[in-house]
């Protein structure tokens, strides 16, 4: 309770992004198959979503499946896609109770039909919720997203709707899958890996990065509070010097 009480609600990140990592190693530690880890990661998703919404975070974006994850063993991929269907269906009631809107970014058209359908259904049911937007990055990678933005822009230039001079930092952001969200102030990665793995490369230009050794299935509300407290103790200078910030 104490950790939560120490959070300054006026300086909360509006958008938190998380790379949920370590499910496989968590399972291996207890001699279980990797899928056991994925199943146990669902509770962490529920807890963190609830905690973020309760605090007043507006956007929570979770990396659930990267474009590179298709290269995993076929059985693991199909188990993950099935687990997504099951989880979305089961958790819709939690989302409704917490007034959370479900959203997704990524190349969704390439998802298995059943997964895509469950996702669409979940998004439809929760579409009027407005306390927090929970975005799942699914079949997502940042290079896919940025390449697609470049294609969309090139097409508009070709059609004469846009001139090269119209392309700015701000206007480019509008062609990304996150066009309706602010950039994340805080990016969390679990499991001790110190890399970004093709996640939100453009959007995290000035995000604070937080790494924890905890495996994702062990991540709980207090762990989110710790990350936010750490974030609140940092000085975000955006290129300026300390003295200019006062
Ligand atoms: C993260 O856990 C979940 C997904 C990438 C889908 P991992 O499955 O990557 O777990 P580790 O990193 O192998 O332990
Ligand atoms: C990143 O985790 C993708 C997700 C969390 C969905 P990975 O476990 O796939 O990342 P790498 O391959 O270890 O960098
Ligand atoms: Mg991993």
CSV table of C-alpha atoms and ligand atoms in Angstrom, one decimal:
chain,number,residue,atom,x,y,z
A,1,UNK,CA,0.0,0.0,0.0
A,2,UNK,CA,2.8,2.3,0.9
A,3,UNK,CA,4.4,2.3,-2.5
A,4,UNK,CA,1.1,3.3,-4.1
A,5,UNK,CA,0.7,6.1,-1.6
A,6,UNK,CA,4.1,7.5,-2.6
A,7,UNK,CA,3.1,8.0,-6.2
A,8,UNK,CA,2.5,11.6,-7.2
A,9,UNK,CA,-0.7,11.4,-9.1
A,10,UNK,CA,-0.1,14.8,-10.7
A,11,UNK,CA,3.0,13.5,-12.4
A,12,UNK,CA,1.7,10.1,-13.6
A,13,UNK,CA,2.8,8.9,-17.0
A,14,UNK,CA,-0.1,9.2,-19.4
A,15,UNK,CA,1.1,6.3,-21.4
A,16,UNK,CA,3.0,3.3,-20.2
A,17,UNK,CA,4.4,0.7,-22.6
A,18,UNK,CA,5.5,-2.8,-21.5
A,19,UNK,CA,7.6,-5.5,-23.1
A,20,UNK,CA,6.1,-8.6,-21.3
A,21,UNK,CA,9.1,-10.9,-21.3
A,22,UNK,CA,10.2,-14.0,-19.5
A,23,UNK,CA,7.2,-16.4,-19.7
A,24,UNK,CA,9.3,-19.2,-21.1
A,25,UNK,CA,12.1,-19.0,-18.5
A,26,UNK,CA,9.5,-18.7,-15.7
A,27,UNK,CA,8.0,-22.0,-16.8
A,28,UNK,CA,11.4,-23.6,-17.3
A,29,UNK,CA,12.3,-22.8,-13.8
A,30,UNK,CA,9.5,-25.0,-12.6
A,31,UNK,CA,10.1,-27.7,-15.2
A,32,UNK,CA,6.9,-26.8,-17.1
A,33,UNK,CA,6.4,-26.3,-20.8
A,34,UNK,CA,6.8,-22.7,-22.1
A,35,UNK,CA,3.0,-22.5,-22.7
A,36,UNK,CA,2.5,-22.8,-18.9
A,37,UNK,CA,4.4,-19.5,-18.6
A,38,UNK,CA,2.2,-17.8,-21.2
A,39,UNK,CA,-0.9,-19.0,-19.4
A,40,UNK,CA,0.4,-17.6,-16.1
A,41,UNK,CA,1.3,-14.3,-17.7
A,42,UNK,CA,-2.4,-13.6,-18.1
A,43,UNK,CA,-2.8,-12.8,-14.4
A,44,UNK,CA,0.0,-10.2,-14.7
A,45,UNK,CA,-1.8,-8.6,-17.6
A,46,UNK,CA,-5.0,-8.4,-15.5
A,47,UNK,CA,-3.3,-6.9,-12.4
A,48,UNK,CA,-1.2,-4.4,-14.3
A,49,UNK,CA,-4.2,-3.2,-16.4
A,50,UNK,CA,-6.3,-2.8,-13.3
A,51,UNK,CA,-3.5,-1.0,-11.4
A,52,UNK,CA,-2.8,1.4,-14.2
A,53,UNK,CA,-6.5,2.2,-14.7
A,54,UNK,CA,-7.0,2.7,-10.9
A,55,UNK,CA,-4.1,5.2,-10.8
A,56,UNK,CA,-5.3,7.2,-13.7
A,57,UNK,CA,-2.9,6.1,-16.5
A,58,UNK,CA,-4.6,6.8,-19.8
A,59,UNK,CA,-2.8,4.4,-22.1
A,60,UNK,CA,-1.2,1.0,-21.5
A,61,UNK,CA,0.4,-0.7,-24.4
A,62,UNK,CA,1.5,-4.3,-24.1
A,63,UNK,CA,3.8,-6.1,-26.5
A,64,UNK,CA,2.0,-9.5,-26.8
A,65,UNK,CA,3.4,-10.9,-30.1
A,66,UNK,CA,6.0,-9.6,-32.4
A,67,UNK,CA,6.4,-10.1,-36.1
A,68,UNK,CA,9.5,-12.1,-35.2
A,69,UNK,CA,7.6,-14.4,-32.9
A,70,UNK,CA,6.2,-16.3,-35.9
A,71,UNK,CA,9.6,-17.9,-36.0
A,72,UNK,CA,9.0,-19.8,-32.8
A,73,UNK,CA,8.0,-23.5,-32.9
A,74,UNK,CA,4.6,-23.9,-34.5
A,75,UNK,CA,3.1,-25.4,-31.4
A,76,UNK,CA,4.0,-22.5,-29.3
A,77,UNK,CA,2.7,-20.0,-31.9
A,78,UNK,CA,-0.6,-21.8,-32.1
A,79,UNK,CA,-0.9,-22.1,-28.4
A,80,UNK,CA,-0.3,-18.4,-28.0
A,81,UNK,CA,-2.9,-17.6,-30.7
A,82,UNK,CA,-5.4,-19.8,-28.9
A,83,UNK,CA,-4.6,-18.3,-25.5
A,84,UNK,CA,-5.3,-14.9,-26.9
A,85,UNK,CA,-8.8,-15.9,-28.0
A,86,UNK,CA,-9.5,-17.5,-24.6
A,87,UNK,CA,-8.1,-14.6,-22.6
A,88,UNK,CA,-9.8,-11.8,-24.6
A,89,UNK,CA,-13.2,-13.6,-24.2
A,90,UNK,CA,-12.6,-14.3,-20.5
A,91,UNK,CA,-11.3,-10.8,-19.6
A,92,UNK,CA,-13.9,-8.7,-21.4
A,93,UNK,CA,-15.8,-8.6,-18.1
A,94,UNK,CA,-12.7,-7.3,-16.2
A,95,UNK,CA,-12.3,-4.7,-18.9
A,96,UNK,CA,-16.0,-3.6,-18.5
A,97,UNK,CA,-15.8,-3.5,-14.7
A,98,UNK,CA,-12.7,-1.3,-15.0
A,99,UNK,CA,-14.1,0.9,-17.8
A,100,UNK,CA,-11.1,-0.1,-20.1
A,101,UNK,CA,-11.2,0.1,-23.8
A,102,UNK,CA,-9.4,-2.7,-25.7
A,103,UNK,CA,-7.4,-1.6,-28.8
A,104,UNK,CA,-4.7,-3.3,-30.9
A,105,UNK,CA,-1.8,-2.3,-33.1
A,106,UNK,CA,0.1,-4.5,-35.6
A,107,UNK,CA,-0.6,-6.3,-38.9
A,108,UNK,CA,-3.8,-7.8,-37.6
A,109,UNK,CA,-4.9,-9.1,-41.0
A,110,UNK,CA,-2.2,-11.8,-40.7
A,111,UNK,CA,-3.6,-13.2,-37.4
A,112,UNK,CA,-5.5,-16.5,-37.5
A,113,UNK,CA,-9.2,-15.8,-38.2
A,114,UNK,CA,-10.3,-16.9,-34.7
A,115,UNK,CA,-7.8,-14.6,-33.0
A,116,UNK,CA,-8.7,-11.7,-35.2
A,117,UNK,CA,-12.5,-12.3,-34.6
A,118,UNK,CA,-12.1,-12.5,-30.8
A,119,UNK,CA,-10.0,-9.3,-30.9
A,120,UNK,CA,-12.6,-7.4,-33.0
A,121,UNK,CA,-15.4,-8.6,-30.7
A,122,UNK,CA,-13.5,-7.5,-27.6
A,123,UNK,CA,-12.7,-4.1,-29.1
A,124,UNK,CA,-16.4,-3.7,-30.1
A,125,UNK,CA,-17.8,-4.5,-26.7
A,126,UNK,CA,-15.4,-2.2,-24.9
A,127,UNK,CA,-15.4,0.6,-27.4
A,128,UNK,CA,-17.4,3.1,-25.3
A,129,UNK,CA,-15.1,2.6,-22.2
A,130,UNK,CA,-13.1,5.7,-21.5
A,131,UNK,CA,-11.0,5.3,-18.3
A,132,UNK,CA,-8.0,3.8,-20.0
A,133,UNK,CA,-7.1,2.4,-23.4
A,134,UNK,CA,-5.4,-1.0,-23.3
A,135,UNK,CA,-3.5,-1.6,-26.5
A,136,UNK,CA,-2.2,-5.1,-27.4
A,137,UNK,CA,0.7,-5.0,-29.9
A,138,UNK,CA,0.0,-8.1,-31.9
A,139,UNK,CA,1.9,-9.2,-35.0
A,140,UNK,CA,3.6,-5.8,-34.4
A,141,UNK,CA,7.0,-4.6,-35.1
A,142,UNK,CA,8.3,-1.0,-35.2
A,143,UNK,CA,10.0,-1.5,-38.6
A,144,UNK,CA,6.8,-2.8,-40.0
A,145,UNK,CA,4.9,0.2,-38.7
A,146,UNK,CA,7.5,2.8,-39.9
A,147,UNK,CA,7.8,1.2,-43.3
A,148,UNK,CA,4.0,1.2,-43.6
A,149,UNK,CA,3.9,4.9,-42.6
A,150,UNK,CA,6.4,5.6,-45.4
A,151,UNK,CA,4.3,3.8,-47.9
A,152,UNK,CA,1.1,5.6,-46.9
A,153,UNK,CA,2.9,8.9,-47.1
A,154,UNK,CA,4.5,8.1,-50.5
A,155,UNK,CA,1.1,7.2,-51.9
A,156,UNK,CA,-0.4,10.5,-50.7
A,157,UNK,CA,2.5,12.4,-52.2
A,158,UNK,CA,2.0,10.5,-55.5
A,159,UNK,CA,-1.7,11.4,-55.5
A,160,UNK,CA,-0.8,15.0,-54.9
A,161,UNK,CA,-2.5,15.1,-51.5
A,162,UNK,CA,0.7,15.9,-49.7
A,163,UNK,CA,4.0,17.6,-50.6
A,164,UNK,CA,7.4,16.5,-49.3
A,165,UNK,CA,7.5,19.7,-47.2
A,166,UNK,CA,4.3,18.6,-45.4
A,167,UNK,CA,6.3,15.7,-43.9
A,168,UNK,CA,7.4,16.7,-40.4
A,169,UNK,CA,8.1,15.0,-37.1
A,170,UNK,CA,4.4,15.7,-36.1
A,171,UNK,CA,2.8,14.8,-39.3
A,172,UNK,CA,4.8,11.5,-39.6
A,173,UNK,CA,3.5,10.4,-36.2
A,174,UNK,CA,0.0,10.5,-37.6
A,175,UNK,CA,0.7,7.7,-40.0
A,176,UNK,CA,1.8,5.4,-37.2
A,177,UNK,CA,-0.5,2.8,-35.6
A,178,UNK,CA,-0.3,4.9,-32.4
A,179,UNK,CA,-1.6,8.1,-34.1
A,180,UNK,CA,-4.3,8.6,-31.5
A,181,UNK,CA,-2.0,8.2,-28.5
A,182,UNK,CA,0.7,10.3,-26.9
A,183,UNK,CA,4.2,8.8,-26.9
A,184,UNK,CA,4.9,6.6,-23.8
A,185,UNK,CA,6.7,8.5,-21.0
A,186,UNK,CA,7.7,5.1,-19.5
A,187,UNK,CA,8.8,1.8,-21.1
A,188,UNK,CA,9.1,-1.2,-18.9
A,189,UNK,CA,10.7,-4.5,-19.9
A,190,UNK,CA,10.7,-7.6,-17.6
A,191,UNK,CA,13.0,-10.6,-17.4
A,192,UNK,CA,16.3,-8.8,-17.3
A,193,UNK,CA,16.8,-8.5,-21.1
A,194,UNK,CA,18.2,-5.1,-22.0
A,195,UNK,CA,16.9,-4.5,-25.5
A,196,UNK,CA,13.9,-3.1,-27.3
A,197,UNK,CA,13.2,-6.0,-29.7
A,198,UNK,CA,11.6,-3.8,-32.5
A,199,UNK,CA,9.0,-2.2,-30.2
A,200,UNK,CA,7.8,1.4,-30.6
A,201,UNK,CA,11.1,2.7,-31.9
A,202,UNK,CA,9.8,6.1,-33.0
A,203,UNK,CA,7.5,6.6,-30.0
A,204,UNK,CA,10.2,5.9,-27.3
A,205,UNK,CA,12.6,8.6,-28.6
A,206,UNK,CA,12.3,10.3,-25.2
A,207,UNK,CA,10.8,7.6,-23.0
A,208,UNK,CA,12.3,6.7,-19.7
A,209,UNK,CA,13.4,3.0,-19.8
A,210,UNK,CA,12.8,0.7,-16.8
A,211,UNK,CA,14.2,-2.8,-16.7
A,212,UNK,CA,13.4,-5.4,-14.0
A,213,UNK,CA,14.7,-8.9,-13.6
A,214,UNK,CA,11.3,-10.2,-12.6
A,215,UNK,CA,9.8,-12.6,-15.1
A,216,UNK,CA,6.4,-11.4,-16.5
A,217,UNK,CA,4.2,-14.0,-14.8
A,218,UNK,CA,5.5,-12.7,-11.4
A,219,UNK,CA,4.8,-9.1,-12.2
A,220,UNK,CA,2.1,-7.6,-9.9
A,221,UNK,CA,0.6,-4.2,-9.0
A,222,UNK,CA,3.5,-3.3,-6.6
A,223,UNK,CA,6.0,-3.9,-9.4
A,224,UNK,CA,4.1,-1.3,-11.5
A,225,UNK,CA,4.2,1.1,-8.6
A,226,UNK,CA,7.9,0.6,-8.3
A,227,UNK,CA,8.4,1.4,-12.0
A,228,UNK,CA,6.3,4.5,-11.7
A,229,UNK,CA,8.1,5.7,-8.6
A,230,UNK,CA,11.5,5.2,-10.3
A,231,UNK,CA,10.2,7.2,-13.3
A,232,UNK,CA,9.1,10.0,-11.0
A,233,UNK,CA,12.5,10.2,-9.5
A,234,UNK,CA,14.2,10.9,-12.8
A,235,UNK,CA,14.9,14.3,-14.3
A,236,UNK,CA,13.6,14.5,-17.9
A,237,UNK,CA,15.7,17.1,-19.6
A,238,UNK,CA,14.7,16.8,-23.3
A,239,UNK,CA,18.1,18.2,-24.3
A,240,UNK,CA,18.1,21.1,-21.9
A,241,UNK,CA,20.2,21.5,-18.7
A,242,UNK,CA,18.9,21.0,-15.2
A,243,UNK,CA,18.9,24.7,-14.4
A,244,UNK,CA,16.5,25.5,-17.2
A,245,UNK,CA,13.8,23.1,-16.0
A,246,UNK,CA,12.7,24.8,-12.8
B,1,LIG,C1,7.2,-13.2,-23.5
B,1,LIG,O1,7.9,-14.3,-22.9
B,1,LIG,C2,6.0,-13.6,-24.3
B,1,LIG,C3,6.1,-13.6,-25.8
B,1,LIG,C4,7.1,-13.2,-26.4
B,1,LIG,C5,4.9,-14.0,-26.5
B,1,LIG,P1,8.8,-15.3,-23.7
B,1,LIG,O2,8.0,-16.4,-24.4
B,1,LIG,O3,9.7,-14.5,-24.7
B,1,LIG,O4,9.7,-15.9,-22.6
B,1,LIG,P2,11.3,-16.1,-22.6
B,1,LIG,O5,11.9,-14.8,-22.9
B,1,LIG,O6,11.6,-17.1,-23.6
B,1,LIG,O7,11.6,-16.5,-21.2
B,2,LIG,C1,9.6,-9.4,-27.4
B,2,LIG,O1,10.0,-10.5,-26.6
B,2,LIG,C2,8.2,-9.6,-27.9
B,2,LIG,C3,7.2,-9.7,-26.9
B,2,LIG,C4,7.3,-9.5,-25.6
B,2,LIG,C5,5.9,-10.0,-27.4
B,2,LIG,P1,10.9,-11.7,-27.3
B,2,LIG,O2,11.2,-12.6,-26.2
B,2,LIG,O3,10.3,-12.2,-28.5
B,2,LIG,O4,12.2,-10.8,-27.6
B,2,LIG,P2,13.7,-11.3,-28.0
B,2,LIG,O5,13.6,-12.1,-29.2
B,2,LIG,O6,14.2,-12.0,-26.8
B,2,LIG,O7,14.4,-10.0,-28.2
B,3,LIG,MG1,11.4,-13.5,-24.5
